[in-house]
Amino acid sequence: MDFSFLIGQALTNGLIIGLLYLLMAIGFTLVFGVMRVVNFAHGEFYMLGAFVAYVCVTKLQLPFLAAVLATFVVTLVAGWIIEVVVMKGFRGDELNGMIATIGLAMILQNGALMVFGPDPQSMPAVAEGVIALGPVMVPMSRLYVVVFSVVVLAVLYVFLMHSKGGRALRAVVQDIEIANAQGIRSQFMYPLGFGIGVALAAVAGALMAPVFSVSPSIGSTPLLKAFIVVILGGLGSIPGAALAALLLGVFESVANTFMSSSFSDMLLFGFVILMLIFRPAGLLGKAGR
């Protein structure tokens, strides 16, 4: 098989995967930036989003776009309620907040297990056929993933950069004390930031539901990838997370094309360890955060 074709296919697949990692990582970073809590339940919200989309498409017969929108709204509201009811007492408490999110992850995973059972569920493909981008063949279902991911990221960018609520949220992420001094209602920003963060993870799960199977245990790998992305990009840095997510997606796809997945994982984690040793702040992170 032509080497240039393999490289082109691997790069294309890597960019697609990287966009999903980016949604996960930005949500993870947003939750940490607002609450200063590492959200170990982030992968379970990915799983929850996949199941919400699955139910909307297979049971309610909704179009896929409507299912993705419903996933965002449902998980945003769920995240808001969880933050107010459960996580409010752990704002800024990294250790106890981390333990609380581990418990939340177990509750969500076992709840999904009770409702949907342990067997993987299949969701119909969003679209049939493939499209040729030069020598590269891209399934239409994955092209939909790219388009929807870019749209979600664009909407998020506009919200964060050009809306009053988005600017207030960024102010809380950067410095909560100064934000309070400027009259920003941080008590409103906490559930908003947590809700948007977990909703982004859920949207990533919804977008990947037609590509992979859906089961209660699918959240662990996306959570691990989100950790890697925020470590490489710099904890709390959204531009760093964007750069690291795309690099990770491309690295994984290219490495898995030419070597075994176990060996590529060894290389990846070896690089993460070296990054922690020589640049613990990450690619674009700030030292001393």
PDB file of C-alpha atoms in Angstrom:
ATOM      1  CA  MET A   1       0.000   0.000   0.000  1.00  0.00           C
ATOM      2  CA  ASP A   2       1.271   3.476  -0.855  1.00  0.00           C
ATOM      3  CA  PHE A   3       3.189   5.086   2.036  1.00  0.00           C
ATOM      4  CA  SER A   4       1.799   8.571   1.355  1.00  0.00           C
ATOM      5  CA  PHE A   5      -1.737   7.147   1.468  1.00  0.00           C
ATOM      6  CA  LEU A   6      -1.064   5.567   4.870  1.00  0.00           C
ATOM      7  CA  ILE A   7       0.364   8.820   6.233  1.00  0.00           C
ATOM      8  CA  GLY A   8      -2.540  10.869   4.867  1.00  0.00           C
ATOM      9  CA  GLN A   9      -5.097   8.454   6.294  1.00  0.00           C
ATOM     10  CA  ALA A  10      -3.347   8.397   9.676  1.00  0.00           C
ATOM     11  CA  LEU A  11      -3.142  12.207   9.850  1.00  0.00           C
ATOM     12  CA  THR A  12      -6.816  12.563   8.929  1.00  0.00           C
ATOM     13  CA  ASN A  13      -7.917  10.030  11.533  1.00  0.00           C
ATOM     14  CA  GLY A  14      -5.611  11.675  14.071  1.00  0.00           C
ATOM     15  CA  LEU A  15      -7.196  15.088  13.560  1.00  0.00           C
ATOM     16  CA  ILE A  16     -10.663  13.568  13.988  1.00  0.00           C
ATOM     17  CA  ILE A  17      -9.650  11.847  17.233  1.00  0.00           C
ATOM     18  CA  GLY A  18      -7.832  14.978  18.374  1.00  0.00           C
ATOM     19  CA  LEU A  19     -11.000  17.067  18.067  1.00  0.00           C
ATOM     20  CA  LEU A  20     -12.819  14.669  20.397  1.00  0.00           C
ATOM     21  CA  TYR A  21      -9.919  14.743  22.854  1.00  0.00           C
ATOM     22  CA  LEU A  22     -10.078  18.531  22.647  1.00  0.00           C
ATOM     23  CA  LEU A  23     -13.741  18.627  23.680  1.00  0.00           C
ATOM     24  CA  MET A  24     -12.943  16.341  26.609  1.00  0.00           C
ATOM     25  CA  ALA A  25      -9.851  18.282  27.647  1.00  0.00           C
ATOM     26  CA  ILE A  26     -11.425  21.752  27.444  1.00  0.00           C
ATOM     27  CA  GLY A  27     -14.309  20.575  29.619  1.00  0.00           C
ATOM     28  CA  PHE A  28     -11.851  19.025  32.073  1.00  0.00           C
ATOM     29  CA  THR A  29      -9.745  22.200  32.131  1.00  0.00           C
ATOM     30  CA  LEU A  30     -12.806  24.407  32.570  1.00  0.00           C
ATOM     31  CA  VAL A  31     -13.998  22.454  35.605  1.00  0.00           C
ATOM     32  CA  PHE A  32     -10.545  22.562  37.183  1.00  0.00           C
ATOM     33  CA  GLY A  33     -10.087  26.241  36.367  1.00  0.00           C
ATOM     34  CA  VAL A  34     -13.362  27.249  37.998  1.00  0.00           C
ATOM     35  CA  MET A  35     -13.496  24.872  40.969  1.00  0.00           C
ATOM     36  CA  ARG A  36      -9.823  23.900  41.427  1.00  0.00           C
ATOM     37  CA  VAL A  37     -10.998  20.279  41.596  1.00  0.00           C
ATOM     38  CA  VAL A  38      -9.782  17.401  39.411  1.00  0.00           C
ATOM     39  CA  ASN A  39     -12.979  15.850  38.051  1.00  0.00           C
ATOM     40  CA  PHE A  40     -12.544  12.065  38.041  1.00  0.00           C
ATOM     41  CA  ALA A  41     -16.167  11.710  36.902  1.00  0.00           C
ATOM     42  CA  HIS A  42     -15.400  13.413  33.590  1.00  0.00           C
ATOM     43  CA  GLY A  43     -15.245  10.096  31.729  1.00  0.00           C
ATOM     44  CA  GLU A  44     -18.613   9.072  33.124  1.00  0.00           C
ATOM     45  CA  PHE A  45     -20.181  12.221  31.692  1.00  0.00           C
ATOM     46  CA  TYR A  46     -18.714  11.168  28.335  1.00  0.00           C
ATOM     47  CA  MET A  47     -20.477   7.835  28.842  1.00  0.00           C
ATOM     48  CA  LEU A  48     -23.677   9.579  29.929  1.00  0.00           C
ATOM     49  CA  GLY A  49     -23.653  11.728  26.797  1.00  0.00           C
ATOM     50  CA  ALA A  50     -23.249   8.659  24.603  1.00  0.00           C
ATOM     51  CA  PHE A  51     -26.265   7.008  26.257  1.00  0.00           C
ATOM     52  CA  VAL A  52     -28.410  10.155  26.024  1.00  0.00           C
ATOM     53  CA  ALA A  53     -27.681  10.355  22.291  1.00  0.00           C
ATOM     54  CA  TYR A  54     -28.332   6.616  21.943  1.00  0.00           C
ATOM     55  CA  VAL A  55     -31.742   6.926  23.616  1.00  0.00           C
ATOM     56  CA  CYS A  56     -32.663  10.020  21.588  1.00  0.00           C
ATOM     57  CA  VAL A  57     -31.826   8.358  18.256  1.00  0.00           C
ATOM     58  CA  THR A  58     -32.940   4.756  18.839  1.00  0.00           C
ATOM     59  CA  LYS A  59     -35.881   5.219  21.218  1.00  0.00           C
ATOM     60  CA  LEU A  60     -37.190   8.717  20.506  1.00  0.00           C
ATOM     61  CA  GLN A  61     -36.308   8.620  16.764  1.00  0.00           C
ATOM     62  CA  LEU A  62     -34.742  12.086  16.856  1.00  0.00           C
ATOM     63  CA  PRO A  63     -32.292  13.267  14.171  1.00  0.00           C
ATOM     64  CA  PHE A  64     -28.664  13.035  15.209  1.00  0.00           C
ATOM     65  CA  LEU A  65     -28.199  16.817  15.391  1.00  0.00           C
ATOM     66  CA  ALA A  66     -31.217  17.093  17.699  1.00  0.00           C
ATOM     67  CA  ALA A  67     -29.770  14.253  19.794  1.00  0.00           C
ATOM     68  CA  VAL A  68     -26.456  16.113  20.199  1.00  0.00           C
ATOM     69  CA  LEU A  69     -28.271  19.313  21.211  1.00  0.00           C
ATOM     70  CA  ALA A  70     -30.441  17.374  23.659  1.00  0.00           C
ATOM     71  CA  THR A  71     -27.314  15.761  25.105  1.00  0.00           C
ATOM     72  CA  PHE A  72     -25.731  19.159  25.728  1.00  0.00           C
ATOM     73  CA  VAL A  73     -28.856  20.581  27.394  1.00  0.00           C
ATOM     74  CA  VAL A  74     -29.548  17.508  29.548  1.00  0.00           C
ATOM     75  CA  THR A  75     -25.971  17.190  30.813  1.00  0.00           C
ATOM     76  CA  LEU A  76     -25.601  20.950  31.317  1.00  0.00           C
ATOM     77  CA  VAL A  77     -28.654  20.928  33.589  1.00  0.00           C
ATOM     78  CA  ALA A  78     -27.497  17.714  35.295  1.00  0.00           C
ATOM     79  CA  GLY A  79     -24.027  19.174  35.858  1.00  0.00           C
ATOM     80  CA  TRP A  80     -25.520  22.399  37.255  1.00  0.00           C
ATOM     81  CA  ILE A  81     -27.654  20.429  39.735  1.00  0.00           C
ATOM     82  CA  ILE A  82     -24.778  18.137  40.736  1.00  0.00           C
ATOM     83  CA  GLU A  83     -22.510  21.104  41.379  1.00  0.00           C
ATOM     84  CA  VAL A  84     -25.079  22.849  43.571  1.00  0.00           C
ATOM     85  CA  VAL A  85     -26.184  19.731  45.446  1.00  0.00           C
ATOM     86  CA  VAL A  86     -22.951  17.699  45.666  1.00  0.00           C
ATOM     87  CA  MET A  87     -19.871  19.706  44.691  1.00  0.00           C
ATOM     88  CA  LYS A  88     -20.704  23.052  46.315  1.00  0.00           C
ATOM     89  CA  GLY A  89     -19.033  22.051  49.578  1.00  0.00           C
ATOM     90  CA  PHE A  90     -15.804  21.042  47.781  1.00  0.00           C
ATOM     91  CA  ARG A  91     -15.102  24.218  45.814  1.00  0.00           C
ATOM     92  CA  GLY A  92     -11.363  24.817  46.010  1.00  0.00           C
ATOM     93  CA  ASP A  93     -10.861  21.698  48.149  1.00  0.00           C
ATOM     94  CA  GLU A  94      -8.694  19.635  45.804  1.00  0.00           C
ATOM     95  CA  LEU A  95      -8.293  16.453  47.860  1.00  0.00           C
ATOM     96  CA  ASN A  96     -11.841  16.049  49.163  1.00  0.00           C
ATOM     97  CA  GLY A  97     -13.274  17.290  45.881  1.00  0.00           C
ATOM     98  CA  MET A  98     -11.257  14.663  44.003  1.00  0.00           C
ATOM     99  CA  ILE A  99     -12.592  11.932  46.314  1.00  0.00           C
ATOM    100  CA  ALA A 100     -16.135  13.235  45.817  1.00  0.00           C
ATOM    101  CA  THR A 101     -15.788  13.039  42.024  1.00  0.00           C
ATOM    102  CA  ILE A 102     -14.506   9.454  42.299  1.00  0.00           C
ATOM    103  CA  GLY A 103     -17.666   8.597  44.234  1.00  0.00           C
ATOM    104  CA  LEU A 104     -19.751  10.451  41.652  1.00  0.00           C
ATOM    105  CA  ALA A 105     -18.075   8.445  38.886  1.00  0.00           C
ATOM    106  CA  MET A 106     -18.962   5.168  40.593  1.00  0.00           C
ATOM    107  CA  ILE A 107     -22.573   6.275  41.062  1.00  0.00           C
ATOM    108  CA  LEU A 108     -22.957   7.274  37.396  1.00  0.00           C
ATOM    109  CA  GLN A 109     -21.278   4.141  36.060  1.00  0.00           C
ATOM    110  CA  ASN A 110     -23.232   1.728  38.246  1.00  0.00           C
ATOM    111  CA  GLY A 111     -26.447   3.642  37.567  1.00  0.00           C
ATOM    112  CA  ALA A 112     -25.894   3.210  33.821  1.00  0.00           C
ATOM    113  CA  LEU A 113     -25.112  -0.466  34.421  1.00  0.00           C
ATOM    114  CA  MET A 114     -28.429  -0.937  36.228  1.00  0.00           C
ATOM    115  CA  VAL A 115     -30.444   0.883  33.556  1.00  0.00           C
ATOM    116  CA  PHE A 116     -28.772  -0.294  30.338  1.00  0.00           C
ATOM    117  CA  GLY A 117     -27.000  -3.492  31.374  1.00  0.00           C
ATOM    118  CA  PRO A 118     -23.358  -4.494  30.735  1.00  0.00           C
ATOM    119  CA  ASP A 119     -23.673  -5.353  27.034  1.00  0.00           C
ATOM    120  CA  PRO A 120     -22.428  -2.816  24.459  1.00  0.00           C
ATOM    121  CA  GLN A 121     -25.177  -1.059  22.512  1.00  0.00           C
ATOM    122  CA  SER A 122     -24.887  -0.144  18.838  1.00  0.00           C
ATOM    123  CA  MET A 123     -26.158   3.131  17.430  1.00  0.00           C
ATOM    124  CA  PRO A 124     -27.003   3.590  13.724  1.00  0.00           C
ATOM    125  CA  ALA A 125     -24.417   5.397  11.621  1.00  0.00           C
ATOM    126  CA  VAL A 126     -25.072   9.082  11.106  1.00  0.00           C
ATOM    127  CA  ALA A 127     -24.507   8.776   7.350  1.00  0.00           C
ATOM    128  CA  GLU A 128     -23.539   6.047   4.903  1.00  0.00           C
ATOM    129  CA  GLY A 129     -20.685   6.035   2.416  1.00  0.00           C
ATOM    130  CA  VAL A 130     -17.271   7.680   2.214  1.00  0.00           C
ATOM    131  CA  ILE A 131     -15.891  10.885   0.761  1.00  0.00           C
ATOM    132  CA  ALA A 132     -12.528  11.248  -1.000  1.00  0.00           C
ATOM    133  CA  LEU A 133     -10.276  14.070   0.181  1.00  0.00           C
ATOM    134  CA  GLY A 134      -7.490  13.688  -2.336  1.00  0.00           C
ATOM    135  CA  PRO A 135      -6.008  10.233  -1.787  1.00  0.00           C
ATOM    136  CA  VAL A 136      -7.627   9.952   1.656  1.00  0.00           C
ATOM    137  CA  MET A 137     -10.963   8.204   2.162  1.00  0.00           C
ATOM    138  CA  VAL A 138     -13.052   9.504   5.074  1.00  0.00           C
ATOM    139  CA  PRO A 139     -16.292   7.811   6.192  1.00  0.00           C
ATOM    140  CA  MET A 140     -19.213  10.243   6.134  1.00  0.00           C
ATOM    141  CA  SER A 141     -20.050   9.392   9.752  1.00  0.00           C
ATOM    142  CA  ARG A 142     -16.608  10.593  10.855  1.00  0.00           C
ATOM    143  CA  LEU A 143     -16.891  13.700   8.703  1.00  0.00           C
ATOM    144  CA  TYR A 144     -20.058  14.535  10.638  1.00  0.00           C
ATOM    145  CA  VAL A 145     -18.034  14.176  13.839  1.00  0.00           C
ATOM    146  CA  VAL A 146     -15.510  16.721  12.528  1.00  0.00           C
ATOM    147  CA  VAL A 147     -18.175  19.216  11.452  1.00  0.00           C
ATOM    148  CA  PHE A 148     -20.155  19.003  14.697  1.00  0.00           C
ATOM    149  CA  SER A 149     -16.975  19.197  16.805  1.00  0.00           C
ATOM    150  CA  VAL A 150     -15.802  22.326  14.995  1.00  0.00           C
ATOM    151  CA  VAL A 151     -19.235  23.925  15.386  1.00  0.00           C
ATOM    152  CA  VAL A 152     -19.310  23.174  19.129  1.00  0.00           C
ATOM    153  CA  LEU A 153     -15.798  24.569  19.572  1.00  0.00           C
ATOM    154  CA  ALA A 154     -16.653  27.690  17.561  1.00  0.00           C
ATOM    155  CA  VAL A 155     -19.780  28.335  19.647  1.00  0.00           C
ATOM    156  CA  LEU A 156     -17.763  27.819  22.831  1.00  0.00           C
ATOM    157  CA  TYR A 157     -15.099  30.255  21.610  1.00  0.00           C
ATOM    158  CA  VAL A 158     -17.693  32.929  20.822  1.00  0.00           C
ATOM    159  CA  PHE A 159     -19.332  32.424  24.221  1.00  0.00           C
ATOM    160  CA  LEU A 160     -16.078  32.604  26.185  1.00  0.00           C
ATOM    161  CA  MET A 161     -14.551  35.506  24.254  1.00  0.00           C
ATOM    162  CA  HIS A 162     -17.487  37.714  23.291  1.00  0.00           C
ATOM    163  CA  SER A 163     -20.310  37.211  25.787  1.00  0.00           C
ATOM    164  CA  LYS A 164     -20.676  38.784  29.208  1.00  0.00           C
ATOM    165  CA  GLY A 165     -21.112  35.394  30.870  1.00  0.00           C
ATOM    166  CA  GLY A 166     -18.096  33.968  29.070  1.00  0.00           C
ATOM    167  CA  ARG A 167     -15.845  36.858  30.080  1.00  0.00           C
ATOM    168  CA  ALA A 168     -17.039  36.515  33.676  1.00  0.00           C
ATOM    169  CA  LEU A 169     -16.291  32.800  33.574  1.00  0.00           C
ATOM    170  CA  ARG A 170     -12.777  33.438  32.255  1.00  0.00           C
ATOM    171  CA  ALA A 171     -12.228  36.015  34.981  1.00  0.00           C
ATOM    172  CA  VAL A 172     -13.160  33.463  37.654  1.00  0.00           C
ATOM    173  CA  VAL A 173     -10.778  30.931  36.079  1.00  0.00           C
ATOM    174  CA  GLN A 174      -7.912  33.436  36.039  1.00  0.00           C
ATOM    175  CA  ASP A 175      -8.334  34.884  39.542  1.00  0.00           C
ATOM    176  CA  ILE A 176     -11.390  34.298  41.708  1.00  0.00           C
ATOM    177  CA  GLU A 177     -10.531  37.042  44.233  1.00  0.00           C
ATOM    178  CA  ILE A 178     -10.148  39.761  41.617  1.00  0.00           C
ATOM    179  CA  ALA A 179     -13.298  38.552  39.886  1.00  0.00           C
ATOM    180  CA  ASN A 180     -15.246  38.889  43.149  1.00  0.00           C
ATOM    181  CA  ALA A 181     -13.764  42.343  43.690  1.00  0.00           C
ATOM    182  CA  GLN A 182     -15.043  43.371  40.248  1.00  0.00           C
ATOM    183  CA  GLY A 183     -18.580  42.361  41.197  1.00  0.00           C
ATOM    184  CA  ILE A 184     -18.745  39.060  39.312  1.00  0.00           C
ATOM    185  CA  ARG A 185     -21.171  36.633  40.954  1.00  0.00           C
ATOM    186  CA  SER A 186     -18.831  33.687  41.399  1.00  0.00           C
ATOM    187  CA  GLN A 187     -21.570  31.671  43.103  1.00  0.00           C
ATOM    188  CA  PHE A 188     -23.351  31.649  39.726  1.00  0.00           C
ATOM    189  CA  MET A 189     -20.157  30.945  37.779  1.00  0.00           C
ATOM    190  CA  TYR A 190     -19.322  27.757  39.702  1.00  0.00           C
ATOM    191  CA  PRO A 191     -22.343  25.705  38.534  1.00  0.00           C
ATOM    192  CA  LEU A 192     -22.174  27.304  35.076  1.00  0.00           C
ATOM    193  CA  GLY A 193     -18.517  26.328  34.623  1.00  0.00           C
ATOM    194  CA  PHE A 194     -19.064  22.814  35.961  1.00  0.00           C
ATOM    195  CA  GLY A 195     -22.179  22.351  33.816  1.00  0.00           C
ATOM    196  CA  ILE A 196     -20.500  23.516  30.598  1.00  0.00           C
ATOM    197  CA  GLY A 197     -17.392  21.445  31.354  1.00  0.00           C
ATOM    198  CA  VAL A 198     -19.222  18.158  31.824  1.00  0.00           C
ATOM    199  CA  ALA A 199     -21.591  18.963  28.918  1.00  0.00           C
ATOM    200  CA  LEU A 200     -18.575  19.216  26.591  1.00  0.00           C
ATOM    201  CA  ALA A 201     -17.495  15.741  27.691  1.00  0.00           C
ATOM    202  CA  ALA A 202     -21.049  14.499  27.090  1.00  0.00           C
ATOM    203  CA  VAL A 203     -21.112  16.012  23.596  1.00  0.00           C
ATOM    204  CA  ALA A 204     -17.840  14.208  22.824  1.00  0.00           C
ATOM    205  CA  GLY A 205     -19.512  10.968  23.900  1.00  0.00           C
ATOM    206  CA  ALA A 206     -22.590  11.712  21.798  1.00  0.00           C
ATOM    207  CA  LEU A 207     -20.464  12.400  18.719  1.00  0.00           C
ATOM    208  CA  MET A 208     -18.542   9.151  19.120  1.00  0.00           C
ATOM    209  CA  ALA A 209     -21.633   7.018  19.855  1.00  0.00           C
ATOM    210  CA  PRO A 210     -22.307   6.233  16.161  1.00  0.00           C
ATOM    211  CA  VAL A 211     -18.617   5.396  15.589  1.00  0.00           C
ATOM    212  CA  PHE A 212     -18.009   3.080  18.560  1.00  0.00           C
ATOM    213  CA  SER A 213     -20.283   0.968  20.731  1.00  0.00           C
ATOM    214  CA  VAL A 214     -21.895   2.414  23.864  1.00  0.00           C
ATOM    215  CA  SER A 215     -21.542   0.772  27.286  1.00  0.00           C
ATOM    216  CA  PRO A 216     -21.251   1.857  30.950  1.00  0.00           C
ATOM    217  CA  SER A 217     -17.467   1.319  30.922  1.00  0.00           C
ATOM    218  CA  ILE A 218     -16.498   3.490  27.940  1.00  0.00           C
ATOM    219  CA  GLY A 219     -15.534   6.529  30.031  1.00  0.00           C
ATOM    220  CA  SER A 220     -12.193   5.326  31.396  1.00  0.00           C
ATOM    221  CA  THR A 221     -10.118   5.724  28.216  1.00  0.00           C
ATOM    222  CA  PRO A 222     -11.413   9.246  27.347  1.00  0.00           C
ATOM    223  CA  LEU A 223     -10.737  10.297  30.962  1.00  0.00           C
ATOM    224  CA  LEU A 224      -7.162   9.029  30.698  1.00  0.00           C
ATOM    225  CA  LYS A 225      -6.672  10.877  27.408  1.00  0.00           C
ATOM    226  CA  ALA A 226      -8.079  14.064  28.931  1.00  0.00           C
ATOM    227  CA  PHE A 227      -5.525  13.758  31.743  1.00  0.00           C
ATOM    228  CA  ILE A 228      -2.709  13.338  29.242  1.00  0.00           C
ATOM    229  CA  VAL A 229      -3.878  16.316  27.201  1.00  0.00           C
ATOM    230  CA  VAL A 230      -4.093  18.696  30.167  1.00  0.00           C
ATOM    231  CA  ILE A 231      -0.691  17.515  31.434  1.00  0.00           C
ATOM    232  CA  LEU A 232       0.929  18.083  28.039  1.00  0.00           C
ATOM    233  CA  GLY A 233      -0.894  21.352  27.413  1.00  0.00           C
ATOM    234  CA  GLY A 234      -0.596  22.737  30.927  1.00  0.00           C
ATOM    235  CA  LEU A 235      -3.252  22.406  33.598  1.00  0.00           C
ATOM    236  CA  GLY A 236      -5.663  25.329  33.286  1.00  0.00           C
ATOM    237  CA  SER A 237      -4.484  26.362  29.796  1.00  0.00           C
ATOM    238  CA  ILE A 238      -7.200  26.023  27.134  1.00  0.00           C
ATOM    239  CA  PRO A 239      -4.842  26.930  24.224  1.00  0.00           C
ATOM    240  CA  GLY A 240      -2.388  24.381  25.585  1.00  0.00           C
ATOM    241  CA  ALA A 241      -5.131  21.767  25.747  1.00  0.00           C
ATOM    242  CA  ALA A 242      -6.057  22.489  22.123  1.00  0.00           C
ATOM    243  CA  LEU A 243      -2.472  22.062  20.936  1.00  0.00           C
ATOM    244  CA  ALA A 244      -1.876  18.941  23.015  1.00  0.00           C
ATOM    245  CA  ALA A 245      -5.171  17.286  21.951  1.00  0.00           C
ATOM    246  CA  LEU A 246      -4.418  17.617  18.255  1.00  0.00           C
ATOM    247  CA  LEU A 247      -0.816  16.452  18.736  1.00  0.00           C
ATOM    248  CA  LEU A 248      -1.983  13.463  20.786  1.00  0.00           C
ATOM    249  CA  GLY A 249      -4.609  12.475  18.221  1.00  0.00           C
ATOM    250  CA  VAL A 250      -2.113  12.621  15.354  1.00  0.00           C
ATOM    251  CA  PHE A 251       0.584  10.795  17.349  1.00  0.00           C
ATOM    252  CA  GLU A 252      -1.798   7.984  18.315  1.00  0.00           C
ATOM    253  CA  SER A 253      -3.125   7.527  14.810  1.00  0.00           C
ATOM    254  CA  VAL A 254       0.298   7.547  13.124  1.00  0.00           C
ATOM    255  CA  ALA A 255       1.868   5.318  15.787  1.00  0.00           C
ATOM    256  CA  ASN A 256      -0.972   2.772  15.651  1.00  0.00           C
ATOM    257  CA  THR A 257      -0.637   2.664  11.857  1.00  0.00           C
ATOM    258  CA  PHE A 258       3.008   1.629  11.904  1.00  0.00           C
ATOM    259  CA  MET A 259       3.414  -0.146  15.250  1.00  0.00           C
ATOM    260  CA  SER A 260       1.422  -2.022  17.873  1.00  0.00           C
ATOM    261  CA  SER A 261      -0.918  -0.084  20.144  1.00  0.00           C
ATOM    262  CA  SER A 262       0.922  -1.318  23.247  1.00  0.00           C
ATOM    263  CA  PHE A 263       4.257   0.017  21.974  1.00  0.00           C
ATOM    264  CA  SER A 264       2.727   3.349  20.960  1.00  0.00           C
ATOM    265  CA  ASP A 265       1.231   3.642  24.479  1.00  0.00           C
ATOM    266  CA  MET A 266       4.684   3.003  25.948  1.00  0.00           C
ATOM    267  CA  LEU A 267       6.142   5.816  23.836  1.00  0.00           C
ATOM    268  CA  LEU A 268       3.291   8.150  24.753  1.00  0.00           C
ATOM    269  CA  PHE A 269       3.538   7.638  28.501  1.00  0.00           C
ATOM    270  CA  GLY A 270       7.318   7.817  28.322  1.00  0.00           C
ATOM    271  CA  PHE A 271       6.977  11.230  26.696  1.00  0.00           C
ATOM    272  CA  VAL A 272       4.466  12.324  29.364  1.00  0.00           C
ATOM    273  CA  ILE A 273       6.937  11.339  32.111  1.00  0.00           C
ATOM    274  CA  LEU A 274       9.714  13.313  30.401  1.00  0.00           C
ATOM    275  CA  MET A 275       7.373  16.290  30.108  1.00  0.00           C
ATOM    276  CA  LEU A 276       6.605  16.140  33.837  1.00  0.00           C
ATOM    277  CA  ILE A 277      10.332  16.017  34.607  1.00  0.00           C
ATOM    278  CA  PHE A 278      11.613  18.752  32.305  1.00  0.00           C
ATOM    279  CA  ARG A 279       8.558  20.968  31.806  1.00  0.00           C
ATOM    280  CA  PRO A 280       6.011  20.256  34.545  1.00  0.00           C
ATOM    281  CA  ALA A 281       3.950  23.331  33.598  1.00  0.00           C
ATOM    282  CA  GLY A 282       3.196  21.796  30.179  1.00  0.00           C
ATOM    283  CA  LEU A 283       3.499  23.239  26.683  1.00  0.00           C
ATOM    284  CA  LEU A 284       1.608  26.485  27.370  1.00  0.00           C
ATOM    285  CA  GLY A 285       0.973  26.270  31.102  1.00  0.00           C
ATOM    286  CA  LYS A 286       2.235  28.808  33.620  1.00  0.00           C
ATOM    287  CA  ALA A 287       4.595  27.744  36.362  1.00  0.00           C
ATOM    288  CA  GLY A 288       3.320  28.127  39.889  1.00  0.00           C
ATOM    289  CA  ARG A 289      -0.428  27.839  39.121  1.00  0.00           C
TER     290      ARG A 289
END
